[in-house]
């Protein structure tokens, strides 16, 4: 009796599952595609065993991610055919850094439905100057470690009228990045492998965020045009001459976040800006920074040293009542100094310049003991540090 009851329950469960699956299959395909897009890619592929009607349904997912480590196509034509059938709204093709396993199939450039395109470890030399590029709806383009020439880059970018997010990382063969008449680009990021790569902005008006790494400032050209909508500027390893900050506030009237990391040439400068609220400076191995900073609306300031113990000389002018500062420093006792006192006195002066803020301090010391000359006790007033 018990066995019969259990069998009947299993049959009822199977019937219930079949009815539920039948009802699910009756939903409109766009809804099913949306449901499959919410699943992981592997789970979406597994649905092909449900029934004949579900066999290719997962091809309608809005997003595809193919990695060289996970997928193997015996022939290039198999990959090309697969992409031709499945390209929808988002495609991420990654074959690892420096691999260039596959040249990118032309079918990718003919997908008008694509909104996001991420490419890594591919060669784009399959595209010729005479080929058509039909990426009319593309909004996000990320090229990481791809091979692409200036001519092909210009052809692609000029064929994407709606692109608003452009991310370039170690693009081989790319010597000149010209953003001309691209009125929708809001977020631009570029990490070049050649510090003589030219980055040229003809109309920086729509830009809201810019990140540039490993480039000479003199090769960043904007023809003295103003970045009227730029809110965040992040420069890493960019050589900055002192005149960079001349008329800074007029060039960047709405800038709220400025990040300067390991920027050679950043030594003595004056920064005036009423819009900046977050300022981050990381000194390079050879930087001895002397700065006068007038940022009346600052909310957060951070300074860190990259493996050196040169203390910056910073003078702050601000009317902000509540702001925070974080200082992260290295210290290694030099053989020419008898004790650590002189360095600590310089640190005291630095902290005094930030005494209007809520200060947190991080010290990385290479020796177990600090040797302090107590003859200076009582001469220098201590500075309140909220957290060390």
mmCIF file of C-alpha atoms in Angstrom:
data_model
loop_
_atom_site.group_PDB
_atom_site.id
_atom_site.type_symbol
_atom_site.label_atom_id
_atom_site.label_comp_id
_atom_site.label_asym_id
_atom_site.label_seq_id
_atom_site.Cartn_x
_atom_site.Cartn_y
_atom_site.Cartn_z
ATOM 1 C CA UNK A 1 0.000 0.000 0.000
ATOM 2 C CA UNK A 2 2.775 2.382 0.939
ATOM 3 C CA UNK A 3 4.672 1.585 -2.275
ATOM 4 C CA UNK A 4 1.582 2.257 -4.366
ATOM 5 C CA UNK A 5 0.998 5.583 -2.571
ATOM 6 C CA UNK A 6 4.596 6.648 -3.146
ATOM 7 C CA UNK A 7 4.372 5.681 -6.812
ATOM 8 C CA UNK A 8 1.104 7.600 -7.195
ATOM 9 C CA UNK A 9 2.687 10.670 -5.557
ATOM 10 C CA UNK A 10 5.651 10.524 -7.954
ATOM 11 C CA UNK A 11 3.283 10.272 -10.910
ATOM 12 C CA UNK A 12 1.284 13.245 -9.611
ATOM 13 C CA UNK A 13 4.506 15.247 -9.156
ATOM 14 C CA UNK A 14 5.615 14.384 -12.690
ATOM 15 C CA UNK A 15 2.228 15.402 -14.054
ATOM 16 C CA UNK A 16 2.412 18.671 -12.100
ATOM 17 C CA UNK A 17 5.899 19.418 -13.414
ATOM 18 C CA UNK A 18 4.785 18.676 -16.970
ATOM 19 C CA UNK A 19 1.786 20.996 -16.609
ATOM 20 C CA UNK A 20 3.997 23.754 -15.142
ATOM 21 C CA UNK A 21 6.538 23.332 -17.961
ATOM 22 C CA UNK A 22 3.742 23.373 -20.535
ATOM 23 C CA UNK A 23 2.398 26.629 -19.084
ATOM 24 C CA UNK A 24 5.901 28.118 -19.057
ATOM 25 C CA UNK A 25 6.423 27.154 -22.698
ATOM 26 C CA UNK A 26 3.252 29.017 -23.646
ATOM 27 C CA UNK A 27 4.727 32.341 -22.551
ATOM 28 C CA UNK A 28 5.787 34.737 -25.344
ATOM 29 C CA UNK A 29 9.370 34.195 -26.506
ATOM 30 C CA UNK A 30 10.602 37.673 -25.457
ATOM 31 C CA UNK A 31 9.529 36.890 -21.873
ATOM 32 C CA UNK A 32 11.267 33.496 -21.996
ATOM 33 C CA UNK A 33 14.415 35.151 -23.351
ATOM 34 C CA UNK A 34 14.303 37.617 -20.486
ATOM 35 C CA UNK A 35 13.929 34.774 -17.951
ATOM 36 C CA UNK A 36 16.876 32.912 -19.488
ATOM 37 C CA UNK A 37 18.963 36.086 -19.313
ATOM 38 C CA UNK A 38 18.463 36.104 -15.539
ATOM 39 C CA UNK A 39 19.993 32.625 -15.265
ATOM 40 C CA UNK A 40 23.689 31.889 -15.394
ATOM 41 C CA UNK A 41 24.909 31.041 -18.871
ATOM 42 C CA UNK A 42 25.438 27.352 -18.001
ATOM 43 C CA UNK A 43 21.967 27.016 -16.466
ATOM 44 C CA UNK A 44 20.417 28.691 -19.493
ATOM 45 C CA UNK A 45 22.145 26.206 -21.825
ATOM 46 C CA UNK A 46 20.867 23.288 -19.728
ATOM 47 C CA UNK A 47 17.263 24.238 -20.539
ATOM 48 C CA UNK A 48 17.791 22.924 -24.089
ATOM 49 C CA UNK A 49 16.920 19.396 -22.836
ATOM 50 C CA UNK A 50 13.394 20.363 -21.708
ATOM 51 C CA UNK A 51 11.803 19.807 -25.101
ATOM 52 C CA UNK A 52 12.317 20.421 -28.810
ATOM 53 C CA UNK A 53 10.851 23.912 -28.510
ATOM 54 C CA UNK A 54 13.482 24.752 -25.864
ATOM 55 C CA UNK A 55 16.458 23.356 -27.787
ATOM 56 C CA UNK A 56 17.609 26.683 -29.240
ATOM 57 C CA UNK A 57 15.609 29.013 -27.025
ATOM 58 C CA UNK A 58 18.695 29.902 -24.947
ATOM 59 C CA UNK A 59 20.204 31.474 -28.086
ATOM 60 C CA UNK A 60 17.841 34.367 -27.457
ATOM 61 C CA UNK A 61 19.573 35.432 -24.212
ATOM 62 C CA UNK A 62 20.443 39.101 -24.219
ATOM 63 C CA UNK A 63 23.966 38.466 -22.939
ATOM 64 C CA UNK A 64 26.682 36.001 -24.003
ATOM 65 C CA UNK A 65 30.100 35.438 -22.516
ATOM 66 C CA UNK A 66 32.577 33.166 -24.280
ATOM 67 C CA UNK A 67 36.012 32.527 -22.785
ATOM 68 C CA UNK A 68 38.867 30.656 -24.369
ATOM 69 C CA UNK A 69 39.365 28.612 -21.187
ATOM 70 C CA UNK A 70 35.774 27.385 -21.112
ATOM 71 C CA UNK A 71 34.865 26.888 -24.752
ATOM 72 C CA UNK A 72 36.579 25.036 -27.560
ATOM 73 C CA UNK A 73 35.614 25.198 -31.197
ATOM 74 C CA UNK A 74 37.276 22.634 -33.445
ATOM 75 C CA UNK A 75 37.192 25.075 -36.365
ATOM 76 C CA UNK A 76 36.958 28.831 -36.526
ATOM 77 C CA UNK A 77 33.871 28.473 -38.695
ATOM 78 C CA UNK A 78 32.051 26.836 -35.772
ATOM 79 C CA UNK A 79 32.601 29.926 -33.639
ATOM 80 C CA UNK A 80 31.602 32.223 -36.496
ATOM 81 C CA UNK A 81 28.407 30.219 -37.093
ATOM 82 C CA UNK A 82 27.551 30.200 -33.389
ATOM 83 C CA UNK A 83 27.953 33.969 -33.106
ATOM 84 C CA UNK A 84 25.902 34.536 -36.246
ATOM 85 C CA UNK A 85 22.977 32.649 -34.682
ATOM 86 C CA UNK A 86 23.185 33.947 -31.128
ATOM 87 C CA UNK A 87 24.281 37.595 -31.173
ATOM 88 C CA UNK A 88 21.757 39.606 -29.193
ATOM 89 C CA UNK A 89 22.312 42.621 -26.928
ATOM 90 C CA UNK A 90 25.558 41.893 -25.085
ATOM 91 C CA UNK A 91 28.653 39.924 -26.101
ATOM 92 C CA UNK A 92 31.794 39.244 -24.071
ATOM 93 C CA UNK A 93 34.529 37.409 -26.008
ATOM 94 C CA UNK A 94 37.649 36.699 -23.946
ATOM 95 C CA UNK A 95 40.580 34.513 -24.982
ATOM 96 C CA UNK A 96 43.117 35.586 -22.368
ATOM 97 C CA UNK A 97 45.813 38.204 -22.347
ATOM 98 C CA UNK A 98 48.371 38.155 -25.181
ATOM 99 C CA UNK A 99 46.730 35.166 -26.828
ATOM 100 C CA UNK A 100 45.209 36.572 -30.040
ATOM 101 C CA UNK A 101 43.802 33.061 -30.609
ATOM 102 C CA UNK A 102 41.047 34.135 -32.973
ATOM 103 C CA UNK A 103 40.647 37.021 -35.367
ATOM 104 C CA UNK A 104 37.276 38.581 -34.665
ATOM 105 C CA UNK A 105 34.575 37.395 -37.109
ATOM 106 C CA UNK A 106 33.019 40.092 -39.278
ATOM 107 C CA UNK A 107 29.546 39.021 -38.172
ATOM 108 C CA UNK A 108 30.172 40.842 -34.877
ATOM 109 C CA UNK A 109 30.438 44.151 -36.737
ATOM 110 C CA UNK A 110 27.105 43.534 -38.469
ATOM 111 C CA UNK A 111 24.995 43.026 -35.352
ATOM 112 C CA UNK A 112 22.705 46.020 -35.038
ATOM 113 C CA UNK A 113 21.132 44.572 -31.888
ATOM 114 C CA UNK A 114 24.369 44.726 -29.866
ATOM 115 C CA UNK A 115 24.320 47.225 -27.011
ATOM 116 C CA UNK A 116 27.459 46.016 -25.174
ATOM 117 C CA UNK A 117 30.618 44.560 -26.722
ATOM 118 C CA UNK A 118 33.592 43.366 -24.654
ATOM 119 C CA UNK A 119 36.599 41.908 -26.497
ATOM 120 C CA UNK A 120 39.829 40.525 -25.045
ATOM 121 C CA UNK A 121 42.795 38.700 -26.577
ATOM 122 C CA UNK A 122 41.539 39.043 -30.148
ATOM 123 C CA UNK A 123 42.844 40.505 -33.368
ATOM 124 C CA UNK A 124 40.642 42.979 -35.199
ATOM 125 C CA UNK A 125 42.669 42.879 -38.409
ATOM 126 C CA UNK A 126 39.873 40.922 -40.141
ATOM 127 C CA UNK A 127 38.063 44.226 -40.574
ATOM 128 C CA UNK A 128 39.147 46.158 -43.647
ATOM 129 C CA UNK A 129 38.713 49.844 -44.357
ATOM 130 C CA UNK A 130 36.191 48.965 -47.078
ATOM 131 C CA UNK A 131 34.027 46.768 -44.812
ATOM 132 C CA UNK A 132 30.788 48.055 -43.357
ATOM 133 C CA UNK A 133 30.356 48.416 -39.606
ATOM 134 C CA UNK A 134 26.736 48.339 -38.466
ATOM 135 C CA UNK A 135 26.808 48.804 -34.705
ATOM 136 C CA UNK A 136 24.148 51.479 -34.674
ATOM 137 C CA UNK A 137 22.873 50.638 -31.180
ATOM 138 C CA UNK A 138 26.183 49.955 -29.444
ATOM 139 C CA UNK A 139 26.521 51.907 -26.190
ATOM 140 C CA UNK A 140 29.441 50.212 -24.409
ATOM 141 C CA UNK A 141 32.709 49.158 -26.071
ATOM 142 C CA UNK A 142 35.551 47.563 -24.096
ATOM 143 C CA UNK A 143 38.716 46.523 -25.931
ATOM 144 C CA UNK A 144 41.247 44.785 -23.672
ATOM 145 C CA UNK A 145 44.545 43.512 -25.054
ATOM 146 C CA UNK A 146 43.349 43.452 -28.640
ATOM 147 C CA UNK A 147 45.305 44.172 -31.798
ATOM 148 C CA UNK A 148 43.827 47.129 -33.648
ATOM 149 C CA UNK A 149 45.225 49.807 -35.944
ATOM 150 C CA UNK A 150 44.416 53.525 -35.830
ATOM 151 C CA UNK A 151 42.461 53.267 -39.080
ATOM 152 C CA UNK A 152 40.258 50.393 -37.918
ATOM 153 C CA UNK A 153 39.671 51.999 -34.512
ATOM 154 C CA UNK A 154 38.512 55.208 -36.182
ATOM 155 C CA UNK A 155 36.221 53.214 -38.483
ATOM 156 C CA UNK A 156 34.611 51.349 -35.593
ATOM 157 C CA UNK A 157 34.203 54.324 -33.288
ATOM 158 C CA UNK A 158 32.767 56.524 -36.033
ATOM 159 C CA UNK A 159 30.165 53.823 -36.782
ATOM 160 C CA UNK A 160 28.819 53.792 -33.215
ATOM 161 C CA UNK A 161 26.711 56.954 -32.923
ATOM 162 C CA UNK A 162 25.216 55.972 -29.546
ATOM 163 C CA UNK A 163 28.384 54.884 -27.746
ATOM 164 C CA UNK A 164 28.644 56.455 -24.284
ATOM 165 C CA UNK A 165 31.170 54.160 -22.563
ATOM 166 C CA UNK A 166 34.605 53.513 -24.116
ATOM 167 C CA UNK A 167 37.249 51.431 -22.307
ATOM 168 C CA UNK A 168 40.628 50.754 -23.965
ATOM 169 C CA UNK A 169 43.253 48.622 -22.207
ATOM 170 C CA UNK A 170 46.638 47.752 -23.732
ATOM 171 C CA UNK A 171 45.448 47.874 -27.325
ATOM 172 C CA UNK A 172 48.375 46.808 -29.505
ATOM 173 C CA UNK A 173 48.938 48.783 -32.674
ATOM 174 C CA UNK A 174 46.894 51.769 -31.490
ATOM 175 C CA UNK A 175 49.020 54.933 -31.623
ATOM 176 C CA UNK A 176 46.418 57.670 -31.898
ATOM 177 C CA UNK A 177 43.047 57.852 -30.143
ATOM 178 C CA UNK A 178 40.966 60.635 -31.635
ATOM 179 C CA UNK A 179 37.575 61.291 -30.141
ATOM 180 C CA UNK A 180 36.115 63.612 -32.745
ATOM 181 C CA UNK A 181 32.406 64.293 -33.116
ATOM 182 C CA UNK A 182 31.470 61.575 -30.639
ATOM 183 C CA UNK A 183 28.916 63.602 -28.757
ATOM 184 C CA UNK A 184 27.584 60.799 -26.558
ATOM 185 C CA UNK A 185 30.741 59.473 -24.865
ATOM 186 C CA UNK A 186 30.352 60.077 -21.130
ATOM 187 C CA UNK A 187 32.819 57.567 -19.669
ATOM 188 C CA UNK A 188 36.287 57.164 -21.179
ATOM 189 C CA UNK A 189 39.077 54.942 -19.834
ATOM 190 C CA UNK A 190 42.433 54.301 -21.475
ATOM 191 C CA UNK A 191 45.532 52.364 -20.393
ATOM 192 C CA UNK A 192 48.196 52.576 -23.082
ATOM 193 C CA UNK A 193 51.367 50.493 -23.407
ATOM 194 C CA UNK A 194 53.253 53.265 -25.182
ATOM 195 C CA UNK A 195 53.654 56.566 -23.348
ATOM 196 C CA UNK A 196 53.755 58.383 -26.695
ATOM 197 C CA UNK A 197 50.234 57.368 -27.638
ATOM 198 C CA UNK A 198 48.228 60.458 -28.568
ATOM 199 C CA UNK A 199 44.804 60.998 -27.003
ATOM 200 C CA UNK A 200 42.915 63.818 -28.661
ATOM 201 C CA UNK A 201 39.596 65.304 -27.569
ATOM 202 C CA UNK A 202 37.935 67.555 -30.104
ATOM 203 C CA UNK A 203 34.671 68.016 -28.237
ATOM 204 C CA UNK A 204 34.996 67.068 -24.535
ATOM 205 C CA UNK A 205 31.623 68.614 -23.707
ATOM 206 C CA UNK A 206 29.656 65.390 -22.887
ATOM 207 C CA UNK A 207 32.424 63.636 -20.902
ATOM 208 C CA UNK A 208 31.597 62.932 -17.248
ATOM 209 C CA UNK A 209 34.376 60.503 -16.288
ATOM 210 C CA UNK A 210 37.936 60.144 -17.626
ATOM 211 C CA UNK A 211 40.581 57.610 -16.535
ATOM 212 C CA UNK A 212 43.979 57.640 -18.238
ATOM 213 C CA UNK A 213 47.029 55.549 -17.333
ATOM 214 C CA UNK A 214 50.627 55.605 -18.548
ATOM 215 C CA UNK A 215 50.606 58.574 -20.897
ATOM 216 C CA UNK A 216 52.502 61.856 -21.264
ATOM 217 C CA UNK A 217 50.282 64.847 -20.577
ATOM 218 C CA UNK A 218 51.597 66.669 -23.630
ATOM 219 C CA UNK A 219 50.083 63.877 -25.728
ATOM 220 C CA UNK A 220 46.637 64.464 -24.188
ATOM 221 C CA UNK A 221 45.283 67.144 -26.469
ATOM 222 C CA UNK A 222 42.069 69.066 -25.990
ATOM 223 C CA UNK A 223 42.803 72.331 -27.844
ATOM 224 C CA UNK A 224 42.150 74.384 -24.698
ATOM 225 C CA UNK A 225 38.504 73.330 -24.719
ATOM 226 C CA UNK A 226 36.655 73.158 -21.424
ATOM 227 C CA UNK A 227 35.389 69.886 -19.931
ATOM 228 C CA UNK A 228 32.164 71.461 -18.755
ATOM 229 C CA UNK A 229 30.447 68.242 -17.589
ATOM 230 C CA UNK A 230 33.442 66.268 -16.297
ATOM 231 C CA UNK A 231 32.866 65.072 -12.732
ATOM 232 C CA UNK A 232 35.703 62.569 -12.227
ATOM 233 C CA UNK A 233 39.305 62.719 -13.490
ATOM 234 C CA UNK A 234 41.677 59.832 -12.698
ATOM 235 C CA UNK A 235 45.285 60.052 -13.922
ATOM 236 C CA UNK A 236 47.774 57.248 -13.187
ATOM 237 C CA UNK A 237 51.392 57.361 -14.338
ATOM 238 C CA UNK A 238 50.710 60.477 -16.404
ATOM 239 C CA UNK A 239 53.584 62.949 -16.608
ATOM 240 C CA UNK A 240 52.179 66.263 -15.361
ATOM 241 C CA UNK A 241 54.090 69.526 -15.776
ATOM 242 C CA UNK A 242 53.431 72.283 -13.220
ATOM 243 C CA UNK A 243 51.452 74.345 -15.736
ATOM 244 C CA UNK A 244 48.846 71.570 -15.825
ATOM 245 C CA UNK A 245 47.060 73.334 -12.971
ATOM 246 C CA UNK A 246 47.054 76.795 -14.528
ATOM 247 C CA UNK A 247 43.408 77.819 -14.968
ATOM 248 C CA UNK A 248 42.428 74.366 -13.704
ATOM 249 C CA UNK A 249 39.039 75.440 -12.363
ATOM 250 C CA UNK A 250 38.046 77.068 -15.648
ATOM 251 C CA UNK A 251 38.912 73.953 -17.672
ATOM 252 C CA UNK A 252 37.092 71.661 -15.202
ATOM 253 C CA UNK A 253 34.314 73.781 -13.658
ATOM 254 C CA UNK A 254 32.203 70.815 -12.446
ATOM 255 C CA UNK A 255 34.956 68.399 -11.380
ATOM 256 C CA UNK A 256 34.085 66.831 -8.016
ATOM 257 C CA UNK A 257 36.700 64.037 -7.865
ATOM 258 C CA UNK A 258 40.390 64.284 -8.777
ATOM 259 C CA UNK A 259 42.761 61.297 -8.498
ATOM 260 C CA UNK A 260 46.490 61.701 -9.213
ATOM 261 C CA UNK A 261 48.623 58.573 -8.775
ATOM 262 C CA UNK A 262 52.354 58.185 -9.472
ATOM 263 C CA UNK A 263 52.323 61.165 -11.814
ATOM 264 C CA UNK A 264 55.931 62.085 -12.624
ATOM 265 C CA UNK A 265 56.501 65.801 -12.789
ATOM 266 C CA UNK A 266 53.961 66.379 -10.011
ATOM 267 C CA UNK A 267 56.234 68.289 -7.633
ATOM 268 C CA UNK A 268 55.398 71.900 -6.873
ATOM 269 C CA UNK A 269 51.920 73.024 -7.852
ATOM 270 C CA UNK A 270 48.945 75.157 -6.852
ATOM 271 C CA UNK A 271 45.436 73.795 -7.156
ATOM 272 C CA UNK A 272 42.396 76.074 -6.993
ATOM 273 C CA UNK A 273 38.947 74.536 -7.360
ATOM 274 C CA UNK A 274 35.613 75.282 -5.718
ATOM 275 C CA UNK A 275 34.005 72.152 -7.200
ATOM 276 C CA UNK A 276 36.406 69.421 -5.984
ATOM 277 C CA UNK A 277 35.032 67.404 -3.083
ATOM 278 C CA UNK A 278 37.328 64.362 -3.187
ATOM 279 C CA UNK A 279 41.069 64.624 -3.803
ATOM 280 C CA UNK A 280 43.479 61.667 -3.883
ATOM 281 C CA UNK A 281 47.240 62.020 -4.397
ATOM 282 C CA UNK A 282 49.667 59.108 -4.493
ATOM 283 C CA UNK A 283 53.296 60.132 -4.873
ATOM 284 C CA UNK A 284 55.631 58.190 -7.133
ATOM 285 C CA UNK A 285 59.039 56.811 -6.079
ATOM 286 C CA UNK A 286 60.823 60.066 -6.985
ATOM 287 C CA UNK A 287 58.150 62.641 -6.153
ATOM 288 C CA UNK A 288 58.850 65.321 -3.542
ATOM 289 C CA UNK A 289 55.509 67.062 -3.524
ATOM 290 C CA UNK A 290 55.014 70.660 -2.466
ATOM 291 C CA UNK A 291 51.434 71.773 -2.917
ATOM 292 C CA UNK A 292 49.148 74.655 -2.090
ATOM 293 C CA UNK A 293 45.552 73.458 -2.261
ATOM 294 C CA UNK A 294 42.590 75.804 -2.176
ATOM 295 C CA UNK A 295 39.433 73.672 -2.245
ATOM 296 C CA UNK A 296 36.758 75.361 -0.125
ATOM 297 C CA UNK A 297 34.242 72.515 -0.522
ATOM 298 C CA UNK A 298 36.541 69.541 0.073
ATOM 299 C CA UNK A 299 34.955 66.543 1.826
ATOM 300 C CA UNK A 300 37.751 63.961 1.599
ATOM 301 C CA UNK A 301 41.510 64.134 1.049
ATOM 302 C CA UNK A 302 43.868 61.175 0.768
ATOM 303 C CA UNK A 303 47.635 61.081 0.414
ATOM 304 C CA UNK A 304 49.822 57.992 0.142
ATOM 305 C CA UNK A 305 53.454 57.364 -0.758
ATOM 306 C CA UNK A 306 54.520 54.665 -3.185
ATOM 307 C CA UNK A 307 57.409 52.998 -1.353
ATOM 308 C CA UNK A 308 59.249 56.206 -0.425
ATOM 309 C CA UNK A 309 59.314 58.176 2.809
ATOM 310 C CA UNK A 310 59.439 61.677 1.370
ATOM 311 C CA UNK A 311 56.910 63.730 3.299
ATOM 312 C CA UNK A 312 54.885 66.178 1.228
ATOM 313 C CA UNK A 313 54.603 69.840 2.063
ATOM 314 C CA UNK A 314 50.900 70.600 1.788
ATOM 315 C CA UNK A 315 49.026 73.751 2.692
ATOM 316 C CA UNK A 316 45.251 73.530 2.701
ATOM 317 C CA UNK A 317 42.775 76.356 2.412
ATOM 318 C CA UNK A 318 39.160 75.368 2.879
ATOM 319 C CA UNK A 319 35.940 76.628 4.401
ATOM 320 C CA UNK A 320 34.535 73.124 4.727
ATOM 321 C CA UNK A 321 33.446 72.395 8.299
ATOM 322 C CA UNK A 322 33.313 68.609 8.144
ATOM 323 C CA UNK A 323 35.861 66.817 6.009
ATOM 324 C CA UNK A 324 38.092 63.797 6.366
ATOM 325 C CA UNK A 325 41.707 63.121 5.502
ATOM 326 C CA UNK A 326 43.638 59.875 5.324
ATOM 327 C CA UNK A 327 47.447 59.765 5.240
ATOM 328 C CA UNK A 328 49.349 56.555 4.439
ATOM 329 C CA UNK A 329 53.158 56.738 4.696
ATOM 330 C CA UNK A 330 56.288 54.625 4.572
ATOM 331 C CA UNK A 331 59.293 55.391 6.754
ATOM 332 C CA UNK A 332 62.802 53.949 6.522
ATOM 333 C CA UNK A 333 65.535 55.430 8.723
ATOM 334 C CA UNK A 334 68.381 56.817 6.634
ATOM 335 C CA UNK A 335 71.960 56.109 7.642
ATOM 336 C CA UNK A 336 72.699 59.858 7.756
ATOM 337 C CA UNK A 337 70.127 60.480 10.502
ATOM 338 C CA UNK A 338 70.813 59.753 14.139
ATOM 339 C CA UNK A 339 67.197 59.242 15.047
ATOM 340 C CA UNK A 340 63.666 59.487 13.746
ATOM 341 C CA UNK A 341 62.890 62.828 15.356
ATOM 342 C CA UNK A 342 63.365 65.068 12.318
ATOM 343 C CA UNK A 343 61.052 62.915 10.205
ATOM 344 C CA UNK A 344 58.393 62.898 12.911
ATOM 345 C CA UNK A 345 58.588 66.689 13.190
ATOM 346 C CA UNK A 346 57.922 66.945 9.455
ATOM 347 C CA UNK A 347 54.987 64.609 9.959
ATOM 348 C CA UNK A 348 53.724 66.914 12.691
ATOM 349 C CA UNK A 349 53.763 69.858 10.262
ATOM 350 C CA UNK A 350 51.886 67.821 7.662
ATOM 351 C CA UNK A 351 49.200 66.828 10.147
ATOM 352 C CA UNK A 352 48.877 70.427 11.323
ATOM 353 C CA UNK A 353 48.007 71.488 7.798
ATOM 354 C CA UNK A 354 45.121 69.004 7.963
ATOM 355 C CA UNK A 355 44.098 69.721 11.553
ATOM 356 C CA UNK A 356 40.705 71.090 10.488
ATOM 357 C CA UNK A 357 39.782 67.614 9.261
ATOM 358 C CA UNK A 358 39.009 64.246 10.835
ATOM 359 C CA UNK A 359 42.456 62.625 10.376
ATOM 360 C CA UNK A 360 43.281 58.937 10.030
ATOM 361 C CA UNK A 361 46.929 57.910 9.750
ATOM 362 C CA UNK A 362 48.608 54.734 8.489
ATOM 363 C CA UNK A 363 52.372 54.303 9.072
ATOM 364 C CA UNK A 364 54.456 51.518 7.567
ATOM 365 C CA UNK A 365 57.807 51.351 9.374
ATOM 366 C CA UNK A 366 60.703 49.133 8.318
ATOM 367 C CA UNK A 367 62.269 48.847 11.759
ATOM 368 C CA UNK A 368 60.986 47.478 15.031
ATOM 369 C CA UNK A 369 61.916 50.510 17.131
ATOM 370 C CA UNK A 370 61.645 54.250 16.662
ATOM 371 C CA UNK A 371 64.510 56.314 18.097
ATOM 372 C CA UNK A 372 63.175 59.663 19.302
ATOM 373 C CA UNK A 373 65.177 62.552 20.755
ATOM 374 C CA UNK A 374 63.169 63.724 23.792
ATOM 375 C CA UNK A 375 64.824 67.165 23.833
ATOM 376 C CA UNK A 376 62.016 68.353 21.540
ATOM 377 C CA UNK A 377 59.319 67.397 24.039
ATOM 378 C CA UNK A 378 56.863 70.238 24.623
ATOM 379 C CA UNK A 379 58.202 72.352 21.744
ATOM 380 C CA UNK A 380 55.756 71.095 19.115
ATOM 381 C CA UNK A 381 52.078 70.840 19.917
ATOM 382 C CA UNK A 382 50.498 67.476 19.149
ATOM 383 C CA UNK A 383 47.843 67.112 16.471
ATOM 384 C CA UNK A 384 44.657 65.169 17.084
ATOM 385 C CA UNK A 385 44.542 62.014 14.964
ATOM 386 C CA UNK A 386 41.262 60.137 15.191
ATOM 387 C CA UNK A 387 42.588 56.748 14.088
ATOM 388 C CA UNK A 388 46.079 55.289 13.511
#
